[in-house]
Short mmCIF file of C-alpha atoms and ligand atoms in Angstrom, two decimals:
data_model
loop_
_atom_site.label_atom_id
_atom_site.label_comp_id
_atom_site.label_asym_id
_atom_site.label_seq_id
_atom_site.Cartn_x
_atom_site.Cartn_y
_atom_site.Cartn_z
CA MET A 1 16.38 18.77 332.59
CA LEU A 2 17.53 18.66 328.97
CA THR A 3 16.37 15.43 327.30
CA ARG A 4 18.09 14.03 324.26
CA PRO A 5 16.05 13.20 321.15
CA PRO A 6 15.38 9.46 320.73
CA LEU A 7 18.02 7.29 319.06
CA THR A 8 20.90 9.66 319.71
CA LEU A 9 23.97 9.37 321.91
CA PRO A 10 25.95 12.02 323.77
CA ALA A 11 29.04 13.22 321.89
CA ASP A 12 31.50 11.67 324.38
CA GLN A 13 29.92 8.24 323.98
CA MET A 14 29.98 8.56 320.19
CA ARG A 15 33.63 9.55 320.34
CA ALA A 16 34.59 6.66 322.60
CA ALA A 17 32.73 4.03 320.55
CA GLY A 18 33.99 5.54 317.28
CA GLY A 19 37.56 5.48 318.60
CA ARG A 20 37.25 1.83 319.54
CA ALA A 21 35.67 0.97 316.17
CA ILE A 22 38.53 2.71 314.34
CA GLU A 23 41.09 0.80 316.45
CA LEU A 24 39.44 -2.47 315.54
CA ILE A 25 39.30 -1.48 311.86
CA ILE A 26 43.00 -0.61 311.87
CA GLU A 27 43.83 -3.90 313.59
CA ARG A 28 41.82 -5.79 310.93
CA MET A 29 43.45 -3.92 308.08
CA SER A 30 47.05 -3.90 309.30
CA GLU A 31 49.15 -6.27 307.29
CA GLY A 32 50.81 -7.83 310.32
CA ALA A 33 47.50 -8.78 311.84
CA LEU A 34 45.85 -10.44 308.88
CA GLY A 35 45.46 -13.71 310.70
CA PRO A 36 43.83 -16.72 309.09
CA VAL A 37 42.71 -16.87 305.48
CA LEU A 38 39.52 -18.70 306.42
CA VAL A 39 37.59 -18.90 309.67
CA ARG A 40 35.21 -21.84 309.45
CA ARG A 41 32.27 -21.99 311.83
CA SER A 42 29.19 -24.14 311.57
CA ARG A 43 25.64 -22.82 311.39
CA ASP A 44 24.90 -24.49 314.74
CA ASP A 45 27.88 -22.82 316.36
CA LEU A 46 27.02 -19.37 315.02
CA GLU A 47 23.34 -19.77 315.85
CA GLN A 48 24.24 -20.60 319.39
CA ASP A 49 26.15 -17.34 319.75
CA TRP A 50 24.03 -15.02 317.66
CA ASP A 51 20.42 -16.18 317.36
CA GLU A 52 19.21 -13.93 320.16
CA PRO A 53 15.83 -12.38 320.97
CA ILE A 54 15.30 -8.81 319.77
CA PRO A 55 16.88 -6.57 322.44
CA GLU A 56 14.11 -4.63 324.17
CA HIS A 57 16.57 -2.36 325.95
CA GLY A 58 19.78 -0.78 324.74
CA GLN A 59 23.28 -2.05 325.56
CA ASP A 60 26.74 -0.58 325.66
CA LEU A 61 27.86 0.36 322.14
CA ILE A 62 31.58 -0.23 322.74
CA ALA A 63 30.94 -3.77 323.98
CA LEU A 64 28.70 -4.44 320.97
CA VAL A 65 31.27 -3.16 318.49
CA GLU A 66 33.94 -5.34 320.10
CA ARG A 67 31.74 -8.39 320.10
CA LEU A 68 30.97 -7.96 316.39
CA ALA A 69 34.61 -7.46 315.43
CA VAL A 70 35.82 -10.41 317.45
CA ASP A 71 33.08 -12.95 317.11
CA ALA A 72 30.94 -12.55 313.98
CA LEU A 73 32.49 -10.42 311.25
CA PRO A 74 35.75 -12.42 310.96
CA SER A 75 33.87 -15.68 310.32
CA GLY A 76 34.27 -16.76 306.71
CA MET A 77 36.90 -16.09 304.06
CA HIS A 78 39.34 -13.19 304.44
CA SER A 79 39.55 -12.04 300.85
CA ASP A 80 42.21 -9.44 301.69
CA HIS A 81 44.62 -12.10 302.95
CA PRO A 82 47.67 -12.19 300.65
CA ARG A 83 47.23 -15.94 300.12
CA CYS A 84 43.53 -15.71 299.32
CA PHE A 85 43.26 -16.62 295.61
CA ALA A 86 39.65 -17.85 295.69
CA PHE A 87 36.75 -16.47 293.63
CA VAL A 88 37.54 -12.79 292.93
CA PRO A 89 39.13 -11.48 296.12
CA THR A 90 39.05 -7.80 296.96
CA SER A 91 41.47 -6.10 299.32
CA GLY A 92 39.42 -3.09 300.40
CA ASN A 93 41.26 0.03 301.55
CA TYR A 94 41.15 2.37 304.52
CA PRO A 95 40.03 5.62 302.83
CA ALA A 96 37.11 3.66 301.37
CA VAL A 97 36.09 2.53 304.86
CA LEU A 98 36.06 6.15 306.00
CA ALA A 99 34.11 7.13 302.88
CA ASP A 100 31.39 4.61 303.73
CA ALA A 101 31.18 5.98 307.27
CA LEU A 102 31.00 9.57 306.00
CA THR A 103 28.24 8.88 303.46
CA ALA A 104 26.25 7.11 306.16
CA ALA A 105 26.70 9.99 308.60
CA PHE A 106 25.80 12.64 306.04
CA LEU A 107 22.89 10.59 304.64
CA SER A 108 24.31 11.23 301.18
CA VAL A 109 21.95 10.29 298.42
CA PRO A 110 22.86 11.02 294.79
CA GLY A 111 19.30 10.52 293.56
CA ALA A 112 17.64 13.89 292.87
CA TRP A 113 19.83 16.98 292.53
CA LEU A 114 17.62 18.87 294.95
CA VAL A 115 18.15 16.27 297.66
CA GLY A 116 21.79 15.36 297.02
CA SER A 117 23.53 17.94 294.82
CA GLY A 118 26.96 17.50 296.48
CA PRO A 119 26.82 13.69 296.39
CA THR A 120 25.63 13.78 292.76
CA GLN A 121 28.53 16.03 291.77
CA LEU A 122 30.99 13.67 293.50
CA GLU A 123 29.49 10.67 291.71
CA LEU A 124 29.69 12.46 288.33
CA VAL A 125 33.33 13.38 288.80
CA THR A 126 34.19 9.84 289.96
CA LEU A 127 32.53 8.44 286.84
CA ARG A 128 34.63 10.80 284.73
CA TRP A 129 37.82 9.72 286.50
CA LEU A 130 36.93 6.07 285.98
CA ARG A 131 36.35 6.76 282.29
CA GLU A 132 39.71 8.49 282.02
CA LEU A 133 41.50 5.78 284.01
CA LEU A 134 40.29 3.16 281.54
CA GLY A 135 40.79 5.29 278.43
CA LEU A 136 37.08 5.39 277.61
CA ASP A 137 35.66 8.06 275.31
CA GLY A 138 34.05 11.11 276.93
CA CYS A 139 30.58 10.06 275.79
CA PHE A 140 30.41 7.11 278.23
CA GLY A 141 28.25 7.71 281.29
CA GLY A 142 26.11 5.85 283.78
CA LEU A 143 26.09 5.29 287.50
CA PHE A 144 27.40 3.27 290.40
CA VAL A 145 25.38 0.27 291.51
CA SER A 146 25.82 -2.48 294.07
CA GLY A 147 28.01 -4.79 291.96
CA GLY A 148 28.54 -6.62 288.69
CA SER A 149 25.20 -8.43 288.72
CA MET A 150 23.26 -5.17 289.09
CA ALA A 151 25.40 -3.48 286.46
CA ASN A 152 24.67 -6.30 284.01
CA LEU A 153 20.96 -6.17 284.82
CA THR A 154 20.82 -2.40 284.37
CA ALA A 155 22.65 -2.52 281.03
CA LEU A 156 20.59 -5.41 279.67
CA ALA A 157 17.30 -3.73 280.62
CA ALA A 158 18.42 -0.68 278.62
CA ALA A 159 19.49 -2.92 275.71
CA ARG A 160 16.10 -4.66 275.67
CA ASP A 161 14.15 -1.38 275.59
CA SER A 162 16.42 0.25 273.08
CA MET A 163 16.54 -2.71 270.67
CA LEU A 164 13.15 -4.40 271.01
CA GLY A 165 10.72 -1.56 271.53
CA GLY A 166 8.65 -3.48 274.08
CA ASP A 167 8.15 -6.62 271.93
CA LEU A 168 10.19 -9.57 273.19
CA THR A 169 8.74 -12.06 270.73
CA ALA A 170 11.44 -14.25 269.17
CA ALA A 171 14.17 -11.94 270.51
CA ARG A 172 17.55 -13.60 270.97
CA ALA A 173 20.72 -12.78 272.90
CA TYR A 174 24.16 -14.43 272.56
CA CYS A 175 27.06 -15.18 274.87
CA SER A 176 29.60 -17.98 275.32
CA THR A 177 29.50 -20.78 277.88
CA GLN A 178 32.15 -18.81 279.78
CA ALA A 179 29.87 -15.83 280.52
CA HIS A 180 28.92 -15.22 284.15
CA PRO A 181 25.57 -16.64 285.34
CA SER A 182 24.44 -13.12 286.25
CA ILE A 183 23.96 -12.58 282.50
CA ALA A 184 21.43 -15.41 282.21
CA ARG A 185 19.77 -14.23 285.43
CA ALA A 186 19.55 -10.64 284.15
CA LEU A 187 17.95 -11.79 280.90
CA HIS A 188 15.47 -13.85 282.90
CA ILE A 189 14.58 -10.81 285.01
CA VAL A 190 14.10 -8.61 281.93
CA GLY A 191 11.62 -11.14 280.57
CA LEU A 192 13.47 -13.46 278.18
CA ARG A 193 12.94 -17.21 278.27
CA ARG A 194 16.03 -19.43 278.54
CA ASP A 195 15.71 -20.49 274.87
CA GLN A 196 16.07 -16.80 273.97
CA LEU A 197 19.66 -16.90 275.20
CA VAL A 198 22.02 -18.74 272.85
CA VAL A 199 25.07 -20.00 274.71
CA LEU A 200 27.85 -20.71 272.22
CA PRO A 201 30.87 -22.97 272.75
CA PRO A 202 34.04 -20.87 272.99
CA ASP A 203 37.09 -21.03 270.72
CA ASP A 204 40.24 -22.91 271.75
CA ARG A 205 41.31 -19.93 273.89
CA LEU A 206 37.95 -20.01 275.71
CA ARG A 207 36.75 -16.81 274.03
CA LEU A 208 33.48 -16.03 272.28
CA ASP A 209 34.16 -16.92 268.66
CA PRO A 210 33.12 -14.07 266.28
CA ALA A 211 32.85 -16.33 263.22
CA ARG A 212 30.69 -18.88 265.01
CA LEU A 213 28.58 -16.04 266.44
CA ALA A 214 28.05 -14.42 263.04
CA GLU A 215 27.06 -17.77 261.55
CA ARG A 216 24.56 -18.47 264.34
CA ILE A 217 23.01 -14.99 264.02
CA ARG A 218 22.48 -15.52 260.27
CA GLN A 219 20.98 -18.93 260.88
CA ASP A 220 18.67 -17.60 263.60
CA ARG A 221 17.45 -14.77 261.37
CA ASP A 222 16.64 -17.33 258.66
CA ASP A 223 14.68 -19.28 261.26
CA GLY A 224 12.62 -16.23 262.23
CA TRP A 225 14.44 -15.15 265.39
CA ARG A 226 15.23 -11.48 266.15
CA PRO A 227 18.87 -11.29 267.33
CA PHE A 228 19.36 -8.10 269.38
CA LEU A 229 22.19 -8.51 271.89
CA VAL A 230 25.68 -9.96 272.21
CA VAL A 231 27.34 -10.23 275.63
CA ALA A 232 31.13 -10.34 275.62
CA THR A 233 33.17 -10.98 278.74
CA ILE A 234 36.33 -9.09 279.61
CA GLY A 235 38.02 -11.46 282.02
CA THR A 236 35.88 -14.57 282.40
CA THR A 237 35.50 -15.61 286.00
CA GLY A 238 36.75 -19.12 285.26
CA THR A 239 39.97 -18.46 283.39
CA GLY A 240 40.31 -14.68 282.89
CA ALA A 241 39.83 -15.02 279.11
CA VAL A 242 39.03 -11.80 277.22
CA ASP A 243 36.57 -12.03 274.34
CA PRO A 244 37.80 -10.32 271.13
CA ILE A 245 35.91 -7.04 271.50
CA GLU A 246 37.03 -5.47 268.22
CA GLU A 247 35.85 -8.40 266.11
CA LEU A 248 32.65 -8.79 268.11
CA ALA A 249 31.97 -5.07 267.62
CA ASP A 250 32.39 -5.63 263.87
CA VAL A 251 29.78 -8.41 263.94
CA CYS A 252 27.40 -6.32 266.05
CA GLY A 253 27.92 -3.29 263.80
CA ARG A 254 27.19 -5.32 260.65
CA GLU A 255 24.17 -7.05 262.16
CA GLY A 256 22.76 -4.07 264.07
CA LEU A 257 23.08 -5.70 267.52
CA TRP A 258 23.80 -4.20 270.94
CA LEU A 259 27.21 -5.18 272.33
CA HIS A 260 27.43 -5.42 276.10
CA ALA A 261 30.80 -6.16 277.72
CA ASP A 262 30.78 -7.72 281.16
CA GLY A 263 34.07 -6.41 282.47
CA ALA A 264 33.24 -7.03 286.14
CA LEU A 265 36.49 -8.88 286.65
CA GLY A 266 38.81 -7.62 283.94
CA ALA A 267 37.83 -4.18 282.60
CA ALA A 268 39.79 -2.38 285.32
CA ALA A 269 42.95 -3.74 283.68
CA ALA A 270 42.34 -1.21 280.87
CA ALA A 271 44.00 1.22 283.28
CA THR A 272 47.33 -0.40 282.34
CA ASP A 273 49.04 -0.41 278.94
CA ARG A 274 49.08 -4.22 278.80
CA GLY A 275 45.43 -4.49 279.75
CA ARG A 276 44.33 -1.88 277.24
CA ARG A 277 46.08 -3.74 274.43
CA ILE A 278 44.32 -6.98 275.38
CA MET A 279 40.91 -5.35 275.24
CA ALA A 280 41.31 -3.33 272.05
CA GLY A 281 37.95 -2.05 270.81
CA LEU A 282 36.61 -1.32 274.29
CA ASN A 283 35.31 2.06 273.14
CA ARG A 284 33.04 0.36 270.61
CA VAL A 285 30.78 -1.39 273.14
CA ASP A 286 27.28 -0.08 273.76
CA SER A 287 27.42 -0.86 277.45
CA LEU A 288 30.03 -1.95 279.95
CA THR A 289 29.98 -3.49 283.41
CA LEU A 290 32.80 -2.68 285.79
CA ASP A 291 33.22 -3.81 289.34
CA PRO A 292 35.42 -1.55 291.46
CA HIS A 293 34.85 -3.97 294.37
CA LYS A 294 37.04 -6.40 292.46
CA TRP A 295 40.15 -5.08 290.68
CA LEU A 296 39.86 -1.50 291.90
CA PHE A 297 40.31 -2.68 295.46
CA GLN A 298 37.11 -1.28 296.96
CA PRO A 299 35.15 -2.85 299.80
CA TYR A 300 31.66 -4.17 298.98
CA GLU A 301 29.44 -2.88 297.45
CA LEU A 302 30.63 -1.02 294.36
CA GLY A 303 29.75 -1.86 290.78
CA CYS A 304 29.41 0.47 287.82
CA VAL A 305 27.45 0.49 284.58
CA LEU A 306 28.51 2.71 281.68
CA LEU A 307 26.73 3.27 278.37
CA ARG A 308 28.13 4.85 275.24
CA ARG A 309 24.83 6.74 275.03
CA PRO A 310 23.92 7.17 278.73
CA GLU A 311 20.62 8.84 277.84
CA GLN A 312 19.42 5.34 276.87
CA LEU A 313 19.38 4.51 280.58
CA LYS A 314 16.80 7.27 281.04
CA ASP A 315 14.60 5.72 278.35
CA THR A 316 14.27 2.71 280.64
CA PHE A 317 14.60 4.09 284.14
CA ALA A 318 13.50 7.77 284.23
CA MET A 319 10.91 8.22 286.96
CA ALA A 320 8.72 10.30 284.59
CA ARG A 321 8.52 7.32 282.20
CA HIS A 322 6.93 5.30 284.98
CA PHE A 323 4.53 8.03 285.94
CA LEU A 324 1.97 7.33 288.63
CA ASP A 325 -0.42 9.97 289.73
CA SER A 326 1.28 10.77 293.04
CA GLY A 327 2.87 14.08 292.10
CA TYR A 328 5.19 14.08 295.11
CA LEU A 329 8.31 13.99 292.96
CA ALA A 330 7.38 17.02 290.83
CA VAL A 331 9.27 19.38 293.11
CA SER A 332 12.54 17.53 292.48
CA GLU A 333 12.25 17.16 288.70
CA SER A 334 15.52 17.69 286.86
CA ASP A 335 16.10 20.70 284.62
CA GLY A 336 18.66 18.76 282.55
CA ARG A 337 21.87 20.50 283.57
CA GLU A 338 21.46 19.33 287.17
CA PRO A 339 20.75 15.62 286.69
CA ASN A 340 18.74 13.27 288.86
CA LEU A 341 20.80 10.08 288.85
CA SER A 342 17.69 8.20 290.06
CA ASP A 343 16.58 8.51 286.40
CA TYR A 344 19.53 6.37 285.26
CA GLY A 345 18.98 3.14 287.17
CA PRO A 346 16.47 1.00 289.03
CA GLN A 347 17.02 2.58 292.47
CA GLN A 348 15.53 5.85 293.62
CA THR A 349 17.23 6.16 296.99
CA ARG A 350 20.84 5.06 296.53
CA GLY A 351 23.86 5.55 298.74
CA LEU A 352 26.94 7.47 297.62
CA ARG A 353 28.94 4.35 296.84
CA ALA A 354 31.13 6.42 294.51
CA LEU A 355 32.74 8.14 297.48
CA LYS A 356 34.87 5.07 298.28
CA LEU A 357 36.53 5.26 294.90
CA TRP A 358 36.74 9.07 295.03
CA LEU A 359 38.50 9.10 298.41
CA SER A 360 40.86 6.22 297.63
CA LEU A 361 41.82 7.70 294.23
CA LYS A 362 42.47 11.05 295.89
CA THR A 363 44.46 9.46 298.75
CA PHE A 364 46.67 7.12 296.71
CA GLY A 365 46.52 8.63 293.20
CA ALA A 366 45.71 6.91 289.91
CA GLU A 367 49.37 5.95 289.49
CA ALA A 368 49.20 3.67 292.55
CA PHE A 369 46.06 2.01 291.20
CA ARG A 370 47.66 1.39 287.81
CA ALA A 371 50.72 -0.16 289.47
CA ALA A 372 48.58 -2.36 291.73
CA ILE A 373 46.51 -3.63 288.79
CA ASP A 374 49.63 -4.27 286.75
CA GLN A 375 51.07 -6.30 289.62
CA GLY A 376 47.99 -8.57 289.52
CA ILE A 377 48.66 -9.27 285.82
CA THR A 378 52.33 -9.96 286.53
CA LEU A 379 51.51 -12.34 289.38
CA ALA A 380 49.21 -14.41 287.15
CA GLU A 381 51.99 -14.61 284.55
CA HIS A 382 54.49 -15.60 287.22
CA ALA A 383 52.19 -18.31 288.56
CA ALA A 384 51.67 -19.59 285.00
CA ALA A 385 55.45 -19.80 284.43
CA PHE A 386 55.94 -21.62 287.75
CA ILE A 387 53.22 -24.14 286.83
CA GLU A 388 54.64 -24.61 283.33
CA THR A 389 58.06 -25.61 284.66
CA HIS A 390 56.95 -27.68 287.66
CA PRO A 391 57.14 -31.41 286.93
CA GLU A 392 53.99 -32.26 288.89
CA LEU A 393 51.78 -29.40 287.69
CA GLU A 394 50.23 -28.69 284.32
CA PRO A 395 48.35 -25.63 283.00
CA GLY A 396 44.56 -25.90 282.76
CA SER A 397 44.13 -23.03 280.30
CA GLU A 398 46.25 -20.23 278.89
CA PRO A 399 46.87 -17.57 281.59
CA GLY A 400 44.10 -14.99 281.64
CA LEU A 401 43.69 -11.53 283.14
CA GLY A 402 44.65 -12.01 286.78
CA VAL A 403 43.64 -15.70 286.72
CA VAL A 404 45.55 -18.98 286.30
CA THR A 405 44.20 -22.51 286.20
CA PHE A 406 46.18 -25.73 286.59
CA ARG A 407 46.09 -29.33 287.65
CA TYR A 408 48.21 -31.53 289.84
CA ARG A 409 48.83 -34.78 288.05
CA PRO A 410 49.32 -37.56 290.62
CA PRO A 411 51.41 -40.49 289.45
CA GLY A 412 49.22 -43.30 288.20
CA VAL A 413 46.03 -41.25 287.80
CA ALA A 414 45.64 -40.82 284.06
CA SER A 415 42.60 -38.65 283.39
CA GLY A 416 38.84 -38.52 283.66
CA SER A 417 36.70 -38.38 286.77
CA ASP A 418 39.46 -39.64 289.10
CA LEU A 419 41.67 -36.74 288.12
CA ASP A 420 38.72 -34.34 288.48
CA SER A 421 37.83 -35.54 291.95
CA PHE A 422 41.52 -35.41 292.90
CA GLN A 423 41.63 -31.66 292.09
CA ALA A 424 38.43 -31.02 294.06
CA MET A 425 39.81 -32.94 297.04
CA LEU A 426 43.10 -31.10 296.74
CA ALA A 427 41.49 -27.64 296.79
CA ARG A 428 39.56 -28.67 299.88
CA THR A 429 42.68 -30.03 301.56
CA VAL A 430 44.48 -26.74 300.88
CA TRP A 431 41.87 -24.54 302.48
CA GLU A 432 41.22 -26.96 305.31
CA ALA A 433 44.94 -26.70 306.14
CA GLY A 434 44.30 -22.94 306.51
CA PHE A 435 47.42 -21.77 304.68
CA ALA A 436 45.84 -20.44 301.49
CA MET A 437 42.49 -20.29 299.71
CA ILE A 438 42.22 -21.66 296.19
CA THR A 439 39.15 -22.99 294.41
CA THR A 440 38.34 -25.16 291.41
CA THR A 441 36.63 -24.36 288.15
CA ALA A 442 35.71 -26.30 285.02
CA VAL A 443 37.70 -25.96 281.80
CA ARG A 444 36.15 -27.83 278.87
CA GLY A 445 34.33 -30.06 281.34
CA GLU A 446 37.42 -30.92 283.38
CA THR A 447 37.98 -29.82 286.96
CA VAL A 448 41.03 -27.61 287.41
CA LEU A 449 42.50 -25.60 290.26
CA ARG A 450 42.13 -21.84 289.96
CA MET A 451 43.96 -18.87 291.45
CA CYS A 452 42.94 -15.22 291.08
CA THR A 453 45.99 -13.05 291.73
CA ILE A 454 44.57 -9.52 291.93
CA ASN A 455 45.12 -8.76 295.62
CA PRO A 456 47.70 -5.92 295.81
CA ARG A 457 49.06 -7.36 299.08
CA THR A 458 50.03 -10.56 297.33
CA SER A 459 53.68 -10.92 296.35
CA VAL A 460 55.61 -13.36 294.15
CA ARG A 461 56.60 -15.13 297.37
CA HIS A 462 52.94 -15.64 298.38
CA VAL A 463 52.21 -17.14 294.96
CA GLU A 464 55.21 -19.48 295.07
CA ASP A 465 54.59 -20.51 298.69
CA THR A 466 50.99 -21.32 297.83
CA LEU A 467 51.93 -23.41 294.77
CA ASP A 468 54.58 -25.26 296.82
CA HIS A 469 51.97 -25.86 299.49
CA VAL A 470 49.48 -27.17 296.88
CA VAL A 471 52.11 -29.67 295.73
CA GLU A 472 52.85 -30.75 299.32
CA CYS A 473 49.13 -31.24 300.00
CA ALA A 474 48.76 -33.12 296.71
CA ARG A 475 51.55 -35.53 297.61
CA ALA A 476 49.91 -36.12 301.02
CA VAL A 477 46.52 -36.71 299.36
CA SER A 478 48.16 -39.14 296.89
CA VAL A 479 49.81 -41.12 299.71
CA HIS A 480 46.52 -41.17 301.64
CA ASN A 481 44.64 -42.37 298.53
CA ASP A 482 47.27 -45.06 297.84
CA ARG A 483 47.00 -46.36 301.42
CA ARG A 484 43.19 -46.35 301.21
CA ALA A 485 43.27 -48.17 297.87
CA ALA A 486 45.71 -50.76 299.33
CA LYS A 487 43.37 -51.29 302.32
CA VAL A 488 40.38 -51.79 300.00
CA ARG A 489 42.43 -54.26 297.94
CA ASP A 490 43.44 -56.18 301.09
CA ARG A 491 39.86 -56.19 302.37
CA ASP A 492 38.46 -57.35 299.01
CA GLY A 493 41.24 -59.94 298.84
CA ASP A 494 40.31 -61.21 302.34
CA ALA A 495 36.64 -61.29 301.43
CA ALA A 496 37.40 -63.31 298.31
CA VAL A 497 39.37 -65.91 300.27
C1 PLP B 1 32.56 -11.69 284.96
C2 PLP B 1 31.66 -11.43 286.14
N1 PLP B 1 30.47 -10.84 285.94
C3 PLP B 1 29.63 -10.58 286.95
C4 PLP B 1 29.94 -10.93 288.24
C5 PLP B 1 28.97 -10.65 289.36
O1 PLP B 1 29.45 -9.59 290.13
P1 PLP B 1 28.87 -9.29 291.60
O2 PLP B 1 29.24 -10.48 292.44
O3 PLP B 1 29.54 -8.04 291.99
O4 PLP B 1 27.39 -9.15 291.47
C6 PLP B 1 31.17 -11.56 288.50
C7 PLP B 1 31.52 -11.98 289.86
O5 PLP B 1 32.51 -12.60 290.12
C8 PLP B 1 32.05 -11.80 287.43
O6 PLP B 1 33.25 -12.39 287.62
#
């Protein structure tokens, strides 16, 4: 009797389970079936269902796939819901889902050319398309990584090696208070102490201030520090502010510093005319973080790091630089023309994440991506105009790339911590009601509501409905607070009698 190799399934079973999985995927991704924006379940509840002993014997794959799709994977926030404005929501897309399945099936690994020549070629061409989409010069190159944090880490490791030559003594890096925490974490991982990162207050538009930066660099040099790196942000997570790249590049050029731009949220907007104007000077950065799993609509994980001189990545990451006497990699050494992408980043074995972007660009075309990104900019502007004219709302900051912030001002609550806690309570009330997801952020120390409008399924109507809903919730919270305050007054009055 023919026996099957271990850990394989007959073709008919694979087909049946695959068919069911695809049905469930289509159901999840079909607009009509988007369902709730947030499914909240407690740890106890989920543990009860899922904290099982390791299965000693196999079970039916179709039943398992169904159980996952119904009971575990939907728990949490649905970032593709058209009224999900929290954090930085991604929409995902169907070709990308198929791309992930294909790369898994084909065990694609764009590490060494010998092992993954086809995958490497696909990654290289996707990088070139991304460069062209954003109007970046042909010299930029790099690789795809898991996300923005890894892209920042990869770039900053290269900056350290290129600028400091192995001596971190008195080295200093600069960013504004609005930079993403992954920058501070990356600098920690590459060996800098916290006092080696200077965090500057932003200008009145919440951008890194070139004049203040230049002044601080001069002062630090006088005090014996070795400034080496400036981190600009293209689309701050809090407010979508874009640091003035051109002027920062001037400072870095004059002072001989590396300029890294964290464009995890906003750099994709360079695909549009409006976006490109906002980030003039983009081609002058030394390194750039992009996050296609944000504003290029890819499912997790897909980040990208690009360097103006990509060979600098090899100075830090090439396997040969970290030679150990094992010799097992000699057979796959690169001859130059056929690159080993494992020499350009911290991972040796790395999945073909690029394929998601490749297949979705091929399926929909760059034109559709540009239009979808542009719509995200328009929606933020629309939300800002709505807030501006609404008598009960006020802007929290100037509208940024795909982000708006605002406050509800309840009658009788002037400012300060009461107003801050009101916004926090309001955001919570909104997502507990289950209609939309919005979050809060801090602008100059004050709590504000925040909406990120980059989901291509979101329409003007979704934005307006959500803002109307926020106002309704706010009025209800105000009434509730008034009643509670009256009760406390009555009780205190009784107690005093
Ligand atoms: C500006 C910025 N940089 C970096 C990151 C981190 O990206 P990731 O979550 O993909 O690691 C984010 C995430 O929101 C971000 O907004």
